[in-house]
mmCIF file of C-alpha atoms in Angstrom:
data_model
loop_
_atom_site.group_PDB
_atom_site.id
_atom_site.type_symbol
_atom_site.label_atom_id
_atom_site.label_comp_id
_atom_site.label_asym_id
_atom_site.label_seq_id
_atom_site.Cartn_x
_atom_site.Cartn_y
_atom_site.Cartn_z
ATOM 1 C CA MET A 193 -10.625 28.826 -6.335
ATOM 2 C CA ARG A 194 -11.631 31.397 -8.937
ATOM 3 C CA TRP A 195 -14.705 32.542 -7.053
ATOM 4 C CA ARG A 196 -14.545 36.343 -7.164
ATOM 5 C CA ASP A 197 -16.353 36.746 -10.482
ATOM 6 C CA SER A 198 -19.094 34.216 -9.737
ATOM 7 C CA LYS A 199 -22.640 35.245 -8.880
ATOM 8 C CA GLN A 200 -23.243 35.716 -5.167
ATOM 9 C CA SER A 201 -26.337 34.282 -3.553
ATOM 10 C CA TYR A 202 -28.872 36.596 -1.950
ATOM 11 C CA ASN A 203 -29.821 33.848 0.498
ATOM 12 C CA VAL A 204 -27.289 34.803 3.176
ATOM 13 C CA GLU A 205 -28.597 35.995 6.545
ATOM 14 C CA ASP A 206 -25.895 37.728 8.559
ATOM 15 C CA ARG A 207 -26.429 37.616 12.332
ATOM 16 C CA ARG A 208 -22.818 38.303 13.296
ATOM 17 C CA GLY A 209 -22.432 40.947 15.955
ATOM 18 C CA GLN A 210 -25.932 40.437 17.302
ATOM 19 C CA GLU A 211 -26.709 39.883 20.943
ATOM 20 C CA PRO A 212 -28.443 36.582 21.813
ATOM 21 C CA MET A 213 -31.779 38.435 22.185
ATOM 22 C CA GLN A 214 -31.377 39.940 18.719
ATOM 23 C CA ALA A 215 -30.396 36.593 17.253
ATOM 24 C CA GLY A 216 -33.718 35.124 18.309
ATOM 25 C CA MET A 217 -32.661 33.435 21.538
ATOM 26 C CA GLY A 218 -34.432 35.622 24.049
ATOM 27 C CA GLY A 219 -38.009 34.563 23.417
ATOM 28 C CA ALA A 220 -37.539 30.867 24.115
ATOM 29 C CA GLY A 221 -35.733 31.540 27.385
ATOM 30 C CA LEU A 222 -38.396 34.001 28.512
ATOM 31 C CA LEU A 223 -41.170 31.508 27.835
ATOM 32 C CA ARG A 224 -39.461 28.973 30.084
ATOM 33 C CA LEU A 225 -39.210 31.545 32.895
ATOM 34 C CA LEU A 226 -42.699 32.955 32.451
ATOM 35 C CA PRO A 227 -44.601 30.526 34.771
ATOM 36 C CA PHE A 228 -42.106 31.172 37.579
ATOM 37 C CA LEU A 229 -42.235 34.949 37.165
ATOM 38 C CA LEU A 230 -46.029 35.026 37.186
ATOM 39 C CA ARG A 231 -46.192 33.152 40.512
ATOM 40 C CA THR A 232 -44.466 35.892 42.513
ATOM 41 C CA LYS A 233 -45.101 39.588 43.050
ATOM 42 C CA ILE A 234 -41.448 40.422 42.298
ATOM 43 C CA GLY A 235 -41.613 38.330 39.145
ATOM 44 C CA ARG A 236 -44.668 40.230 37.905
ATOM 45 C CA ILE A 237 -42.902 43.527 38.617
ATOM 46 C CA VAL A 238 -39.894 42.305 36.599
ATOM 47 C CA LEU A 239 -42.165 41.407 33.693
ATOM 48 C CA ILE A 240 -43.876 44.816 33.750
ATOM 49 C CA ALA A 241 -40.551 46.649 33.975
ATOM 50 C CA GLY A 242 -39.119 44.571 31.169
ATOM 51 C CA ALA A 243 -42.115 45.220 28.951
ATOM 52 C CA ALA A 244 -41.855 48.959 29.619
ATOM 53 C CA PHE A 245 -38.107 48.893 28.901
ATOM 54 C CA TYR A 246 -38.479 47.238 25.508
ATOM 55 C CA ALA A 247 -41.535 49.325 24.619
ATOM 56 C CA PHE A 248 -39.472 52.484 25.276
ATOM 57 C CA GLN A 249 -36.710 51.236 22.972
ATOM 58 C CA TYR A 250 -39.197 50.169 20.303
ATOM 59 C CA PHE A 251 -41.079 53.477 20.092
ATOM 60 C CA THR A 252 -38.080 55.803 20.558
ATOM 61 C CA GLY A 253 -35.508 53.851 18.535
ATOM 62 C CA VAL A 254 -33.008 54.308 21.385
ATOM 63 C CA ASN A 255 -30.991 51.206 22.267
ATOM 64 C CA MET A 256 -30.244 51.542 26.003
ATOM 65 C CA LEU A 257 -27.935 48.539 25.851
ATOM 66 C CA GLN A 258 -25.658 50.323 23.383
ATOM 67 C CA GLY A 259 -25.060 53.647 25.052
ATOM 68 C CA GLY A 260 -28.502 55.121 24.342
ATOM 69 C CA MET A 261 -27.808 55.671 20.627
ATOM 70 C CA PRO A 262 -30.739 55.314 18.233
ATOM 71 C CA ASP A 263 -30.887 52.186 16.088
ATOM 72 C CA THR A 264 -31.661 53.540 12.638
ATOM 73 C CA SER A 265 -31.213 50.296 10.726
ATOM 74 C CA SER A 266 -34.117 48.103 9.691
ATOM 75 C CA SER A 267 -32.257 45.006 10.854
ATOM 76 C CA ALA A 268 -30.341 44.114 14.002
ATOM 77 C CA MET A 269 -27.121 45.509 12.506
ATOM 78 C CA SER A 270 -26.303 49.191 12.327
ATOM 79 C CA GLY A 271 -25.727 50.877 8.978
ATOM 80 C CA GLU A 272 -21.961 50.756 9.520
ATOM 81 C CA GLN A 273 -22.142 47.073 10.434
ATOM 82 C CA ALA A 274 -24.231 46.324 7.361
ATOM 83 C CA ALA A 275 -21.759 48.155 5.124
ATOM 84 C CA ALA A 276 -18.836 46.322 6.704
ATOM 85 C CA SER A 277 -20.695 43.061 6.221
ATOM 86 C CA SER A 278 -21.262 43.702 2.523
ATOM 87 C CA ASN A 279 -17.538 44.419 2.101
ATOM 88 C CA ASP A 280 -16.461 41.418 4.173
ATOM 89 C CA GLU A 281 -14.422 39.118 1.929
ATOM 90 C CA ASN A 282 -15.343 36.022 3.934
ATOM 91 C CA ARG A 283 -19.034 36.821 3.537
ATOM 92 C CA GLN A 284 -18.557 37.402 -0.175
ATOM 93 C CA PHE A 285 -16.809 34.051 -0.459
ATOM 94 C CA VAL A 286 -19.627 32.268 1.364
ATOM 95 C CA ALA A 287 -22.238 33.997 -0.811
ATOM 96 C CA ALA A 288 -20.319 33.057 -3.961
ATOM 97 C CA ILE A 289 -20.019 29.394 -2.979
ATOM 98 C CA LEU A 290 -23.685 29.266 -1.987
ATOM 99 C CA GLY A 291 -24.482 30.781 -5.382
ATOM 100 C CA THR A 292 -22.631 27.965 -7.154
ATOM 101 C CA THR A 293 -24.562 25.341 -5.179
ATOM 102 C CA GLU A 294 -27.803 27.002 -6.282
ATOM 103 C CA THR A 295 -26.734 26.805 -9.932
ATOM 104 C CA VAL A 296 -25.646 23.169 -9.674
ATOM 105 C CA TRP A 297 -28.675 21.846 -7.822
ATOM 106 C CA GLN A 298 -31.157 23.806 -9.888
ATOM 107 C CA GLN A 299 -29.671 22.037 -12.898
ATOM 108 C CA LYS A 300 -29.801 18.644 -11.181
ATOM 109 C CA LEU A 301 -33.252 18.914 -9.591
ATOM 110 C CA GLY A 302 -34.963 21.512 -11.747
ATOM 111 C CA GLY A 303 -38.106 23.041 -10.291
ATOM 112 C CA ASP A 304 -37.940 20.720 -7.279
ATOM 113 C CA TYR A 305 -34.967 22.629 -5.886
ATOM 114 C CA LYS A 306 -35.795 25.173 -3.218
ATOM 115 C CA GLU A 307 -32.810 27.311 -2.274
ATOM 116 C CA PRO A 308 -31.767 27.173 1.398
ATOM 117 C CA THR A 309 -30.757 30.170 3.485
ATOM 118 C CA LEU A 310 -27.251 30.267 4.935
ATOM 119 C CA VAL A 311 -27.011 31.982 8.324
ATOM 120 C CA LEU A 312 -23.717 33.522 9.435
ATOM 121 C CA TYR A 313 -23.483 33.915 13.194
ATOM 122 C CA SER A 314 -20.968 34.349 15.983
ATOM 123 C CA GLY A 315 -20.854 32.124 19.047
ATOM 124 C CA MET A 316 -24.449 30.970 19.247
ATOM 125 C CA THR A 317 -27.814 31.599 17.673
ATOM 126 C CA GLN A 318 -31.380 30.350 17.748
ATOM 127 C CA THR A 319 -32.361 27.856 15.040
ATOM 128 C CA GLY A 320 -35.387 25.785 14.141
ATOM 129 C CA CYS A 321 -33.495 22.863 15.706
ATOM 130 C CA GLY A 322 -32.667 24.620 18.995
ATOM 131 C CA VAL A 323 -29.664 26.695 19.994
ATOM 132 C CA GLY A 324 -26.791 26.501 17.531
ATOM 133 C CA GLN A 325 -23.270 26.845 18.919
ATOM 134 C CA ALA A 326 -19.970 27.426 17.154
ATOM 135 C CA GLN A 327 -18.227 24.504 18.866
ATOM 136 C CA THR A 328 -20.552 22.045 17.106
ATOM 137 C CA GLY A 329 -19.281 23.216 13.714
ATOM 138 C CA PRO A 330 -21.358 24.070 10.630
ATOM 139 C CA PHE A 331 -24.706 22.292 10.446
ATOM 140 C CA TYR A 332 -27.957 22.089 8.516
ATOM 141 C CA CYS A 333 -31.307 22.373 10.292
ATOM 142 C CA PRO A 334 -34.035 20.510 8.375
ATOM 143 C CA ALA A 335 -36.777 22.145 10.478
ATOM 144 C CA ASP A 336 -36.157 25.616 9.004
ATOM 145 C CA GLN A 337 -34.094 24.460 5.978
ATOM 146 C CA LYS A 338 -31.168 26.711 6.840
ATOM 147 C CA VAL A 339 -27.412 26.148 6.952
ATOM 148 C CA TYR A 340 -25.732 27.651 10.035
ATOM 149 C CA LEU A 341 -22.108 28.705 9.886
ATOM 150 C CA ASP A 342 -19.746 30.419 12.301
ATOM 151 C CA LEU A 343 -16.755 31.621 10.277
ATOM 152 C CA SER A 344 -14.404 30.690 13.113
ATOM 153 C CA PHE A 345 -14.637 27.163 11.699
ATOM 154 C CA MET A 346 -12.244 28.296 8.970
ATOM 155 C CA ASN A 347 -9.537 28.499 11.632
ATOM 156 C CA GLU A 348 -10.568 25.126 13.055
ATOM 157 C CA LEU A 349 -10.122 23.537 9.629
ATOM 158 C CA LYS A 350 -6.634 25.004 9.420
ATOM 159 C CA LYS A 351 -5.779 23.558 12.836
ATOM 160 C CA LEU A 352 -7.008 20.179 11.635
ATOM 161 C CA GLY A 353 -4.656 20.356 8.667
ATOM 162 C CA ALA A 354 -7.150 21.436 6.001
ATOM 163 C CA PRO A 355 -6.430 25.036 4.977
ATOM 164 C CA GLY A 356 -7.548 26.618 1.713
ATOM 165 C CA ASP A 357 -10.658 28.084 0.181
ATOM 166 C CA PHE A 358 -11.809 24.863 -1.487
ATOM 167 C CA ALA A 359 -11.602 23.040 1.846
ATOM 168 C CA PHE A 360 -14.088 25.506 3.333
ATOM 169 C CA ALA A 361 -16.199 25.445 0.164
ATOM 170 C CA TYR A 362 -16.424 21.648 0.533
ATOM 171 C CA VAL A 363 -17.868 22.135 4.029
ATOM 172 C CA ILE A 364 -20.557 24.492 2.706
ATOM 173 C CA ALA A 365 -21.343 22.123 -0.171
ATOM 174 C CA HIS A 366 -21.638 19.226 2.308
ATOM 175 C CA GLU A 367 -24.234 21.099 4.367
ATOM 176 C CA VAL A 368 -26.145 22.030 1.217
ATOM 177 C CA GLY A 369 -25.999 18.306 0.414
ATOM 178 C CA HIS A 370 -28.073 17.740 3.543
ATOM 179 C CA HIS A 371 -30.598 20.235 2.171
ATOM 180 C CA VAL A 372 -30.802 18.179 -1.027
ATOM 181 C CA GLN A 373 -31.465 15.116 1.128
ATOM 182 C CA LYS A 374 -34.260 16.975 2.881
ATOM 183 C CA LEU A 375 -35.880 17.966 -0.411
ATOM 184 C CA LEU A 376 -35.642 14.402 -1.729
ATOM 185 C CA GLY A 377 -37.114 12.954 1.463
ATOM 186 C CA THR A 378 -33.974 10.956 2.266
ATOM 187 C CA SER A 379 -33.238 12.580 5.610
ATOM 188 C CA ASP A 380 -36.849 12.228 6.789
ATOM 189 C CA GLN A 381 -36.791 8.505 5.944
ATOM 190 C CA VAL A 382 -33.516 8.047 7.797
ATOM 191 C CA HIS A 383 -34.676 9.927 10.874
ATOM 192 C CA GLN A 384 -37.884 7.898 10.927
ATOM 193 C CA ALA A 385 -35.920 4.647 10.703
ATOM 194 C CA GLN A 386 -33.642 5.793 13.527
ATOM 195 C CA GLN A 387 -36.626 6.122 15.849
ATOM 196 C CA THR A 388 -37.138 2.354 15.787
ATOM 197 C CA SER A 389 -33.464 1.345 15.628
ATOM 198 C CA GLY A 390 -30.930 0.505 18.272
ATOM 199 C CA LYS A 391 -28.062 2.895 18.898
ATOM 200 C CA ALA A 392 -25.569 1.033 16.681
ATOM 201 C CA GLN A 393 -27.996 0.884 13.747
ATOM 202 C CA ALA A 394 -28.988 4.527 14.249
ATOM 203 C CA ASN A 395 -25.309 5.506 14.104
ATOM 204 C CA THR A 396 -24.849 3.469 10.920
ATOM 205 C CA LEU A 397 -27.788 5.263 9.289
ATOM 206 C CA SER A 398 -26.300 8.597 10.361
ATOM 207 C CA VAL A 399 -22.975 7.646 8.762
ATOM 208 C CA MET A 400 -24.718 6.711 5.497
ATOM 209 C CA LEU A 401 -26.531 10.062 5.489
ATOM 210 C CA GLU A 402 -23.323 12.005 6.091
ATOM 211 C CA LEU A 403 -21.354 10.095 3.471
ATOM 212 C CA GLN A 404 -24.066 10.766 0.910
ATOM 213 C CA ALA A 405 -23.794 14.487 1.707
ATOM 214 C CA ASP A 406 -20.028 14.132 1.098
ATOM 215 C CA CYS A 407 -20.770 12.526 -2.249
ATOM 216 C CA TYR A 408 -23.199 15.321 -3.136
ATOM 217 C CA ALA A 409 -20.436 17.802 -2.258
ATOM 218 C CA GLY A 410 -18.273 15.906 -4.736
ATOM 219 C CA VAL A 411 -20.992 16.181 -7.399
ATOM 220 C CA TRP A 412 -21.036 19.929 -6.786
ATOM 221 C CA GLY A 413 -17.235 20.022 -7.076
ATOM 222 C CA HIS A 414 -17.392 18.158 -10.386
ATOM 223 C CA GLU A 415 -19.775 20.728 -11.828
ATOM 224 C CA VAL A 416 -17.965 23.863 -10.611
ATOM 225 C CA ASN A 417 -14.812 22.420 -12.159
ATOM 226 C CA LYS A 418 -16.338 21.253 -15.444
ATOM 227 C CA GLN A 419 -18.914 23.992 -16.077
ATOM 228 C CA MET A 420 -17.559 27.010 -14.244
ATOM 229 C CA ASN A 421 -13.809 26.393 -14.430
ATOM 230 C CA MET A 422 -13.431 27.585 -10.843
ATOM 231 C CA LEU A 423 -10.888 25.088 -9.564
ATOM 232 C CA GLU A 424 -7.175 25.810 -9.488
ATOM 233 C CA GLU A 425 -4.187 23.575 -8.953
ATOM 234 C CA GLY A 426 -4.309 22.044 -5.489
ATOM 235 C CA ASP A 427 -8.025 22.639 -4.898
ATOM 236 C CA ILE A 428 -9.021 18.984 -5.202
ATOM 237 C CA GLU A 429 -6.322 18.073 -2.696
ATOM 238 C CA GLU A 430 -7.749 20.699 -0.321
ATOM 239 C CA GLY A 431 -11.166 19.063 -0.538
ATOM 240 C CA ILE A 432 -9.663 15.644 0.178
ATOM 241 C CA GLN A 433 -7.733 17.091 3.140
ATOM 242 C CA ALA A 434 -10.967 18.558 4.503
ATOM 243 C CA ALA A 435 -12.788 15.229 4.174
ATOM 244 C CA ASN A 436 -9.859 13.567 5.925
ATOM 245 C CA ALA A 437 -9.743 16.168 8.703
ATOM 246 C CA VAL A 438 -13.375 15.703 9.759
ATOM 247 C CA GLY A 439 -13.452 11.894 9.811
ATOM 248 C CA ASP A 440 -14.744 10.454 13.086
ATOM 249 C CA ASP A 441 -11.587 8.411 13.649
ATOM 250 C CA ARG A 442 -9.370 11.434 13.058
ATOM 251 C CA LEU A 443 -11.407 13.606 15.427
ATOM 252 C CA GLN A 444 -11.439 10.936 18.146
ATOM 253 C CA GLN A 445 -7.667 10.603 17.887
ATOM 254 C CA ALA A 446 -7.226 14.381 17.973
ATOM 255 C CA ALA A 447 -9.253 14.451 21.187
ATOM 256 C CA GLY A 448 -6.963 11.851 22.741
ATOM 257 C CA GLN A 449 -9.627 9.132 22.593
ATOM 258 C CA ALA A 450 -9.489 5.561 21.381
ATOM 259 C CA VAL A 451 -11.131 4.977 18.012
ATOM 260 C CA HIS A 452 -14.568 3.327 18.359
ATOM 261 C CA PRO A 453 -16.150 2.670 14.949
ATOM 262 C CA ASP A 454 -19.503 1.769 16.544
ATOM 263 C CA SER A 455 -19.758 5.330 17.810
ATOM 264 C CA PHE A 456 -19.130 6.922 14.406
ATOM 265 C CA THR A 457 -21.898 9.233 13.194
ATOM 266 C CA HIS A 458 -20.180 10.812 10.161
ATOM 267 C CA GLY A 459 -17.825 8.135 8.888
ATOM 268 C CA SER A 460 -14.095 7.545 8.966
ATOM 269 C CA SER A 461 -11.653 9.754 7.110
ATOM 270 C CA ALA A 462 -11.148 7.045 4.481
ATOM 271 C CA GLN A 463 -14.911 6.710 3.948
ATOM 272 C CA ARG A 464 -15.440 10.452 3.645
ATOM 273 C CA ILE A 465 -12.621 10.779 1.119
ATOM 274 C CA GLU A 466 -13.942 7.811 -0.874
ATOM 275 C CA TRP A 467 -17.477 9.174 -1.206
ATOM 276 C CA PHE A 468 -16.360 12.712 -1.949
ATOM 277 C CA LYS A 469 -14.179 11.347 -4.754
ATOM 278 C CA ARG A 470 -17.046 9.219 -6.115
ATOM 279 C CA GLY A 471 -19.196 12.282 -6.510
ATOM 280 C CA PHE A 472 -16.374 14.401 -7.863
ATOM 281 C CA GLU A 473 -15.240 11.874 -10.449
ATOM 282 C CA SER A 474 -18.730 11.013 -11.701
ATOM 283 C CA GLY A 475 -20.766 14.181 -11.253
ATOM 284 C CA ASP A 476 -23.699 11.773 -10.978
ATOM 285 C CA MET A 477 -26.145 11.779 -8.081
ATOM 286 C CA THR A 478 -26.979 8.130 -8.660
ATOM 287 C CA ALA A 479 -23.387 7.281 -7.728
ATOM 288 C CA CYS A 480 -24.150 8.533 -4.208
ATOM 289 C CA ASP A 481 -26.354 5.662 -2.974
ATOM 290 C CA THR A 482 -24.547 5.036 0.299
ATOM 291 C CA PHE A 483 -27.553 3.096 1.551
ATOM 292 C CA ALA A 484 -27.257 0.364 -1.133
ATOM 293 C CA GLU A 485 -25.369 -2.001 1.171
ATOM 294 C CA LEU A 486 -28.145 -1.709 3.772
ATOM 295 C CA LYS A 487 -30.931 -2.647 1.338
#
């Protein structure tokens, strides 16, 4: 992809290198322990000592967990970490791809499009949907309207047979597709319908939602190719390989399991390729009505 000269999005929140407490995970865990700690004398002493410990760090700027060196940055990262982050090619790539999704969906939805934030993290992080973990792969949280991404997934895609920058860009565009669904009310309608559905029907609705996000990723791909001339030879094939690699049947086989279509939540490889190609070939959102057969 010719992405280096494209505008980078400012909506990237970089939490890499942060401890779980810094990444917003400490508060929820403490609240769960609070009733227990308050019931015992030792627990109350622990709470007082902990409060004093963090108050000392807050007012002195000295981080006792990092060798007693002052934390002079305004964020959780040090100045050196922030500089390294800004020069990180992977981060620049993510910001560039996110920037293209902003351009495309602002054109498609106009003033109704609200840009999502993309959070880079390592290992695990706190989200509006609970604790996010790298092993679950990239995901979109509708509660806080953020996309969460651990860059280690780039290596996972390669292992699954989908290397290349456009393959990873497709993944980002798919998650932004879920954000579009949130803004349009589609995901809320689906989640409401799932509450009164049996497991098989709920899974079918989930598949339709995921395939529509694949189609929206294809619409994005159509526009970055037609308007921005960003695609190079082989990029489309990379996107198709990525869609193939993350099909439910392919993943079940890779895990040594039998293929059970009733348990699919994202769609088969063939379905994901088909809907990505529909969006890519048409560039038309109306071509992405995966729910038509259910109406």
